[in-house]
PDB file of C-alpha atoms in Angstrom:
ATOM      1  CA  UNK A1401      46.551 -43.795 -18.497  1.00 58.00           C
ATOM      2  CA  UNK A1402      45.534 -40.698 -16.618  1.00 66.00           C
ATOM      3  CA  UNK A1403      42.847 -38.251 -17.738  1.00 65.00           C
ATOM      4  CA  UNK A1404      42.870 -34.643 -16.774  1.00 69.00           C
ATOM      5  CA  UNK A1405      39.775 -32.595 -17.057  1.00 63.00           C
ATOM      6  CA  UNK A1406      40.124 -28.951 -17.866  1.00 64.00           C
ATOM      7  CA  UNK A1407      37.156 -26.885 -16.719  1.00 60.00           C
ATOM      8  CA  UNK A1408      35.499 -24.698 -19.278  1.00 59.00           C
ATOM      9  CA  UNK A1409      35.502 -21.077 -18.209  1.00 57.00           C
ATOM     10  CA  UNK A1410      32.388 -19.253 -19.247  1.00 51.00           C
ATOM     11  CA  UNK A1411      32.219 -15.485 -19.249  1.00 52.00           C
ATOM     12  CA  UNK A1412      29.896 -14.078 -16.584  1.00 48.00           C
ATOM     13  CA  UNK A1413      26.348 -13.328 -17.682  1.00 46.00           C
ATOM     14  CA  UNK A1414      25.682  -9.707 -18.319  1.00 42.00           C
ATOM     15  CA  UNK A1415      22.621  -8.280 -16.685  1.00 39.00           C
ATOM     16  CA  UNK A1416      20.371  -6.329 -18.963  1.00 37.00           C
ATOM     17  CA  UNK A1417      20.383  -2.701 -17.965  1.00 39.00           C
ATOM     18  CA  UNK A1418      23.517  -3.222 -15.898  1.00 44.00           C
ATOM     19  CA  UNK A1419      21.682  -3.196 -12.576  1.00 53.00           C
ATOM     20  CA  UNK A1420      19.589  -5.525 -10.492  1.00 51.00           C
ATOM     21  CA  UNK A1421      16.103  -5.759 -11.980  1.00 53.00           C
ATOM     22  CA  UNK A1422      17.270  -4.807 -15.451  1.00 57.00           C
ATOM     23  CA  UNK A1423      15.036  -2.533 -17.447  1.00 71.00           C
ATOM     24  CA  UNK A1424      11.912  -3.650 -15.582  1.00 69.00           C
ATOM     25  CA  UNK A1425      12.607  -1.180 -12.779  1.00 76.00           C
ATOM     26  CA  UNK A1426      13.630   1.782 -14.970  1.00 81.00           C
ATOM     27  CA  UNK A1427      11.823   5.045 -14.253  1.00 83.00           C
ATOM     28  CA  UNK A1428      10.034   5.002 -17.606  1.00 87.00           C
ATOM     29  CA  UNK A1429       8.627   1.502 -17.044  1.00 89.00           C
ATOM     30  CA  UNK A1430       7.552   2.211 -13.465  1.00 91.00           C
ATOM     31  CA  UNK A1431       5.901   5.462 -14.532  1.00 91.00           C
ATOM     32  CA  UNK A1432       4.090   3.612 -17.329  1.00 91.00           C
ATOM     33  CA  UNK A1433       3.004   0.854 -14.919  1.00 91.00           C
ATOM     34  CA  UNK A1434       1.592   3.374 -12.420  1.00 92.00           C
ATOM     35  CA  UNK A1435      -0.164   5.178 -15.287  1.00 91.00           C
ATOM     36  CA  UNK A1436      -1.734   1.950 -16.631  1.00 92.00           C
ATOM     37  CA  UNK A1437      -2.826   0.843 -13.157  1.00 92.00           C
ATOM     38  CA  UNK A1438      -4.259   4.183 -12.035  1.00 91.00           C
ATOM     39  CA  UNK A1439      -5.192   6.657 -14.753  1.00 89.00           C
ATOM     40  CA  UNK A1440      -4.837   5.619 -18.390  1.00 90.00           C
ATOM     41  CA  UNK A1441      -8.583   5.727 -19.186  1.00 92.00           C
ATOM     42  CA  UNK A1442     -10.767   8.821 -19.028  1.00 92.00           C
ATOM     43  CA  UNK A1443     -14.536   9.057 -18.798  1.00 91.00           C
ATOM     44  CA  UNK A1444     -15.499  11.317 -21.737  1.00 93.00           C
ATOM     45  CA  UNK A1445     -16.759  14.743 -20.758  1.00 92.00           C
ATOM     46  CA  UNK A1446     -15.298  14.511 -17.234  1.00 92.00           C
ATOM     47  CA  UNK A1447     -11.926  14.793 -15.568  1.00 90.00           C
ATOM     48  CA  UNK A1448     -12.332  11.339 -13.988  1.00 89.00           C
ATOM     49  CA  UNK A1449      -9.490   8.990 -14.880  1.00 91.00           C
ATOM     50  CA  UNK A1450      -8.995   5.363 -13.877  1.00 91.00           C
ATOM     51  CA  UNK A1451      -6.862   2.387 -14.809  1.00 91.00           C
ATOM     52  CA  UNK A1452      -6.684  -1.364 -14.627  1.00 90.00           C
ATOM     53  CA  UNK A1453      -6.603  -1.278 -10.839  1.00 88.00           C
ATOM     54  CA  UNK A1454     -10.034   0.361 -10.802  1.00 86.00           C
ATOM     55  CA  UNK A1455     -11.384  -2.074 -13.394  1.00 89.00           C
ATOM     56  CA  UNK A1456     -10.019  -5.236 -11.756  1.00 88.00           C
ATOM     57  CA  UNK A1457     -11.184  -3.955  -8.353  1.00 85.00           C
ATOM     58  CA  UNK A1458     -14.790  -4.428  -9.472  1.00 86.00           C
ATOM     59  CA  UNK A1459     -14.321  -8.231  -9.360  1.00 85.00           C
ATOM     60  CA  UNK A1460     -15.649  -9.243  -5.927  1.00 81.00           C
ATOM     61  CA  UNK A1461     -13.244 -11.023  -3.624  1.00 74.00           C
ATOM     62  CA  UNK A1462     -10.059 -11.128  -5.669  1.00 85.00           C
ATOM     63  CA  UNK A1463     -10.037  -7.933  -7.745  1.00 86.00           C
ATOM     64  CA  UNK A1464      -8.431  -5.720  -5.120  1.00 83.00           C
ATOM     65  CA  UNK A1465      -6.003  -8.464  -4.163  1.00 85.00           C
ATOM     66  CA  UNK A1466      -4.819  -8.755  -7.796  1.00 89.00           C
ATOM     67  CA  UNK A1467      -4.469  -4.964  -7.999  1.00 87.00           C
ATOM     68  CA  UNK A1468      -2.489  -4.955  -4.741  1.00 85.00           C
ATOM     69  CA  UNK A1469      -0.114  -7.605  -6.047  1.00 88.00           C
ATOM     70  CA  UNK A1470       0.483  -5.567  -9.232  1.00 88.00           C
ATOM     71  CA  UNK A1471       1.133  -2.504  -7.056  1.00 91.00           C
ATOM     72  CA  UNK A1472       3.903  -4.360  -5.243  1.00 92.00           C
ATOM     73  CA  UNK A1473       6.148  -4.099  -8.328  1.00 92.00           C
ATOM     74  CA  UNK A1474       6.720  -0.400  -7.623  1.00 94.00           C
ATOM     75  CA  UNK A1475       7.403  -1.146  -3.956  1.00 94.00           C
ATOM     76  CA  UNK A1476       9.942  -3.852  -4.815  1.00 93.00           C
ATOM     77  CA  UNK A1477      11.615  -1.475  -7.281  1.00 93.00           C
ATOM     78  CA  UNK A1478      11.872   1.203  -4.578  1.00 91.00           C
ATOM     79  CA  UNK A1479      13.403  -1.270  -2.135  1.00 90.00           C
ATOM     80  CA  UNK A1480      15.895  -2.513  -4.731  1.00 89.00           C
ATOM     81  CA  UNK A1481      16.878   1.046  -5.617  1.00 88.00           C
ATOM     82  CA  UNK A1482      17.699   1.910  -2.012  1.00 86.00           C
ATOM     83  CA  UNK A1483      14.749   4.080  -1.023  1.00 88.00           C
ATOM     84  CA  UNK A1484      14.727   4.613   2.789  1.00 88.00           C
ATOM     85  CA  UNK A1485      12.770   1.954   4.679  1.00 88.00           C
ATOM     86  CA  UNK A1486      10.323   4.478   6.128  1.00 89.00           C
ATOM     87  CA  UNK A1487       9.369   5.567   2.605  1.00 90.00           C
ATOM     88  CA  UNK A1488       8.975   1.931   1.540  1.00 91.00           C
ATOM     89  CA  UNK A1489       6.736   1.429   4.606  1.00 91.00           C
ATOM     90  CA  UNK A1490       4.667   4.425   3.520  1.00 92.00           C
ATOM     91  CA  UNK A1491       4.329   2.893   0.060  1.00 93.00           C
ATOM     92  CA  UNK A1492       3.151  -0.380   1.608  1.00 93.00           C
ATOM     93  CA  UNK A1493       0.638   1.609   3.695  1.00 92.00           C
ATOM     94  CA  UNK A1494      -0.667   3.330   0.538  1.00 93.00           C
ATOM     95  CA  UNK A1495      -1.294  -0.031  -1.135  1.00 92.00           C
ATOM     96  CA  UNK A1496      -2.719  -1.508   2.086  1.00 90.00           C
ATOM     97  CA  UNK A1497      -5.190   1.362   2.418  1.00 91.00           C
ATOM     98  CA  UNK A1498      -6.210   0.953  -1.219  1.00 90.00           C
ATOM     99  CA  UNK A1499      -6.717  -2.819  -0.892  1.00 87.00           C
ATOM    100  CA  UNK A1500      -8.613  -2.685   2.413  1.00 88.00           C
ATOM    101  CA  UNK A1501     -10.895   0.233   1.570  1.00 90.00           C
ATOM    102  CA  UNK A1502     -11.182  -0.929  -2.041  1.00 87.00           C
ATOM    103  CA  UNK A1503     -12.662  -4.225  -0.900  1.00 85.00           C
ATOM    104  CA  UNK A1504     -15.858  -2.401   0.140  1.00 87.00           C
ATOM    105  CA  UNK A1505     -18.313  -2.804  -2.758  1.00 86.00           C
ATOM    106  CA  UNK A1506     -18.979   0.291  -4.912  1.00 87.00           C
ATOM    107  CA  UNK A1507     -17.652   2.849  -2.384  1.00 90.00           C
ATOM    108  CA  UNK A1508     -14.290   1.073  -2.355  1.00 87.00           C
ATOM    109  CA  UNK A1509     -14.101   1.108  -6.143  1.00 87.00           C
ATOM    110  CA  UNK A1510     -14.687   4.872  -6.149  1.00 90.00           C
ATOM    111  CA  UNK A1511     -12.006   5.203  -3.463  1.00 91.00           C
ATOM    112  CA  UNK A1512      -9.560   3.169  -5.609  1.00 86.00           C
ATOM    113  CA  UNK A1513     -10.074   5.575  -8.481  1.00 88.00           C
ATOM    114  CA  UNK A1514      -9.536   8.622  -6.251  1.00 90.00           C
ATOM    115  CA  UNK A1515      -6.678   7.303  -4.062  1.00 90.00           C
ATOM    116  CA  UNK A1516      -4.312   6.252  -6.901  1.00 91.00           C
ATOM    117  CA  UNK A1517      -1.815   4.436  -4.714  1.00 93.00           C
ATOM    118  CA  UNK A1518       0.441   3.569  -7.644  1.00 93.00           C
ATOM    119  CA  UNK A1519       0.810   7.171  -8.801  1.00 94.00           C
ATOM    120  CA  UNK A1520       1.459   8.177  -5.181  1.00 94.00           C
ATOM    121  CA  UNK A1521       4.063   5.447  -4.806  1.00 94.00           C
ATOM    122  CA  UNK A1522       5.823   6.319  -8.044  1.00 94.00           C
ATOM    123  CA  UNK A1523       5.964   9.973  -6.920  1.00 93.00           C
ATOM    124  CA  UNK A1524       7.416   8.827  -3.574  1.00 93.00           C
ATOM    125  CA  UNK A1525      10.034   6.712  -5.375  1.00 92.00           C
ATOM    126  CA  UNK A1526      11.078   9.484  -7.751  1.00 91.00           C
ATOM    127  CA  UNK A1527      11.037  12.147  -5.032  1.00 89.00           C
ATOM    128  CA  UNK A1528      12.911   9.991  -2.563  1.00 87.00           C
ATOM    129  CA  UNK A1529      15.718   9.447  -5.040  1.00 84.00           C
ATOM    130  CA  UNK A1530      15.846  13.182  -5.836  1.00 83.00           C
ATOM    131  CA  UNK A1531      15.383  14.552  -2.278  1.00 83.00           C
ATOM    132  CA  UNK A1532      15.744  11.678   0.209  1.00 76.00           C
ATOM    133  CA  UNK A1533      15.666  13.765   3.409  1.00 79.00           C
ATOM    134  CA  UNK A1534      12.469  15.664   2.516  1.00 77.00           C
ATOM    135  CA  UNK A1535      10.564  12.517   1.585  1.00 74.00           C
ATOM    136  CA  UNK A1536      11.811  10.629   4.631  1.00 80.00           C
ATOM    137  CA  UNK A1537      10.444  13.325   6.965  1.00 84.00           C
ATOM    138  CA  UNK A1538       7.103  13.395   5.082  1.00 82.00           C
ATOM    139  CA  UNK A1539       6.921   9.609   5.289  1.00 82.00           C
ATOM    140  CA  UNK A1540       7.515   9.651   9.053  1.00 86.00           C
ATOM    141  CA  UNK A1541       4.728  12.229   9.485  1.00 89.00           C
ATOM    142  CA  UNK A1542       2.378  10.133   7.335  1.00 87.00           C
ATOM    143  CA  UNK A1543       3.156   6.920   9.240  1.00 87.00           C
ATOM    144  CA  UNK A1544       2.777   8.592  12.648  1.00 90.00           C
ATOM    145  CA  UNK A1545      -0.592  10.028  11.559  1.00 89.00           C
ATOM    146  CA  UNK A1546      -1.644   6.607  10.284  1.00 87.00           C
ATOM    147  CA  UNK A1547      -0.670   4.999  13.610  1.00 86.00           C
ATOM    148  CA  UNK A1548      -2.669   7.600  15.538  1.00 90.00           C
ATOM    149  CA  UNK A1549      -5.681   6.976  13.306  1.00 88.00           C
ATOM    150  CA  UNK A1550      -5.414   3.191  13.660  1.00 84.00           C
ATOM    151  CA  UNK A1551      -4.973   3.505  17.430  1.00 87.00           C
ATOM    152  CA  UNK A1552      -8.134   5.609  17.547  1.00 87.00           C
ATOM    153  CA  UNK A1553      -9.990   2.997  15.515  1.00 84.00           C
ATOM    154  CA  UNK A1554      -8.924   0.330  18.016  1.00 85.00           C
ATOM    155  CA  UNK A1555      -9.549   2.414  21.147  1.00 88.00           C
ATOM    156  CA  UNK A1556     -12.925   3.859  20.114  1.00 89.00           C
ATOM    157  CA  UNK A1557     -14.799   0.516  20.177  1.00 88.00           C
ATOM    158  CA  UNK A1558     -13.089  -0.404  23.449  1.00 88.00           C
ATOM    159  CA  UNK A1559     -14.163   2.876  25.074  1.00 88.00           C
ATOM    160  CA  UNK A1560     -17.684   2.497  23.696  1.00 90.00           C
ATOM    161  CA  UNK A1561     -17.866  -1.046  25.095  1.00 90.00           C
ATOM    162  CA  UNK A1562     -16.624   0.121  28.516  1.00 88.00           C
ATOM    163  CA  UNK A1563     -19.190   2.938  28.587  1.00 89.00           C
ATOM    164  CA  UNK A1564     -22.041   0.590  27.589  1.00 89.00           C
ATOM    165  CA  UNK A1565     -20.969  -2.008  30.156  1.00 89.00           C
ATOM    166  CA  UNK A1566     -20.878   0.629  32.913  1.00 85.00           C
ATOM    167  CA  UNK A1567     -24.271   1.955  31.855  1.00 83.00           C
ATOM    168  CA  UNK A1568     -25.824  -1.544  31.858  1.00 84.00           C
ATOM    169  CA  UNK A1569     -24.261  -2.433  35.232  1.00 82.00           C
ATOM    170  CA  UNK A1570     -25.529   0.816  36.786  1.00 82.00           C
ATOM    171  CA  UNK A1571     -28.977   0.095  35.404  1.00 80.00           C
ATOM    172  CA  UNK A1572     -28.928  -3.430  36.846  1.00 78.00           C
ATOM    173  CA  UNK A1573     -27.666  -2.069  40.175  1.00 70.00           C
ATOM    174  CA  UNK A1574     -30.541   0.420  40.332  1.00 67.00           C
ATOM    175  CA  UNK A1575     -33.057  -2.333  39.593  1.00 62.00           C
ATOM    176  CA  UNK A1576     -31.519  -4.601  42.223  1.00 61.00           C
ATOM    177  CA  UNK A1577     -31.568  -1.797  44.807  1.00 60.00           C
ATOM    178  CA  UNK A1578     -35.308  -1.301  44.101  1.00 59.00           C
ATOM    179  CA  UNK A1579     -35.960  -5.014  44.720  1.00 57.00           C
ATOM    180  CA  UNK A1580     -34.332  -5.041  48.113  1.00 60.00           C
ATOM    181  CA  UNK A1581     -35.849  -1.730  49.261  1.00 59.00           C
ATOM    182  CA  UNK A1582     -39.350  -3.191  49.303  1.00 56.00           C
TER     183      UNK A1582
END
């Protein structure tokens, strides 16, 4: 007696939205996410707007980290939708700047509210899909400027240290010369 097994053929699963990421990465949802994170609340009587990112950023230690993780959704969506890598790098830099500066108590929270990395990143995503060449050039300029700034921040302390060391050594040399002249 011989048994034959016939495999069951299941139809392929259909992805919601018909594309990778489904409806999560639709323009409307990403716009809503950036709005909720950056500017859905308004201080009455002012033009100051802020969102969950500004509120969560008040929590010392982990607030800005949580906000940065939420901001990564827009970056992942941009990458999955084929935005040029230089623009994705600019988006990462926007979130990095917000997280690093935002970690400074009080001043960083005000910076978070003003910087609005998520609104910036959504605008980069939408603009990059509409006019890829223009946004790629702007992203290169931004990243080059950021590299120059970071290089200056690294070189400035080194130059200051070299100047102080030379000044101290000259001072010691003058004192030593006075000792031997007597």
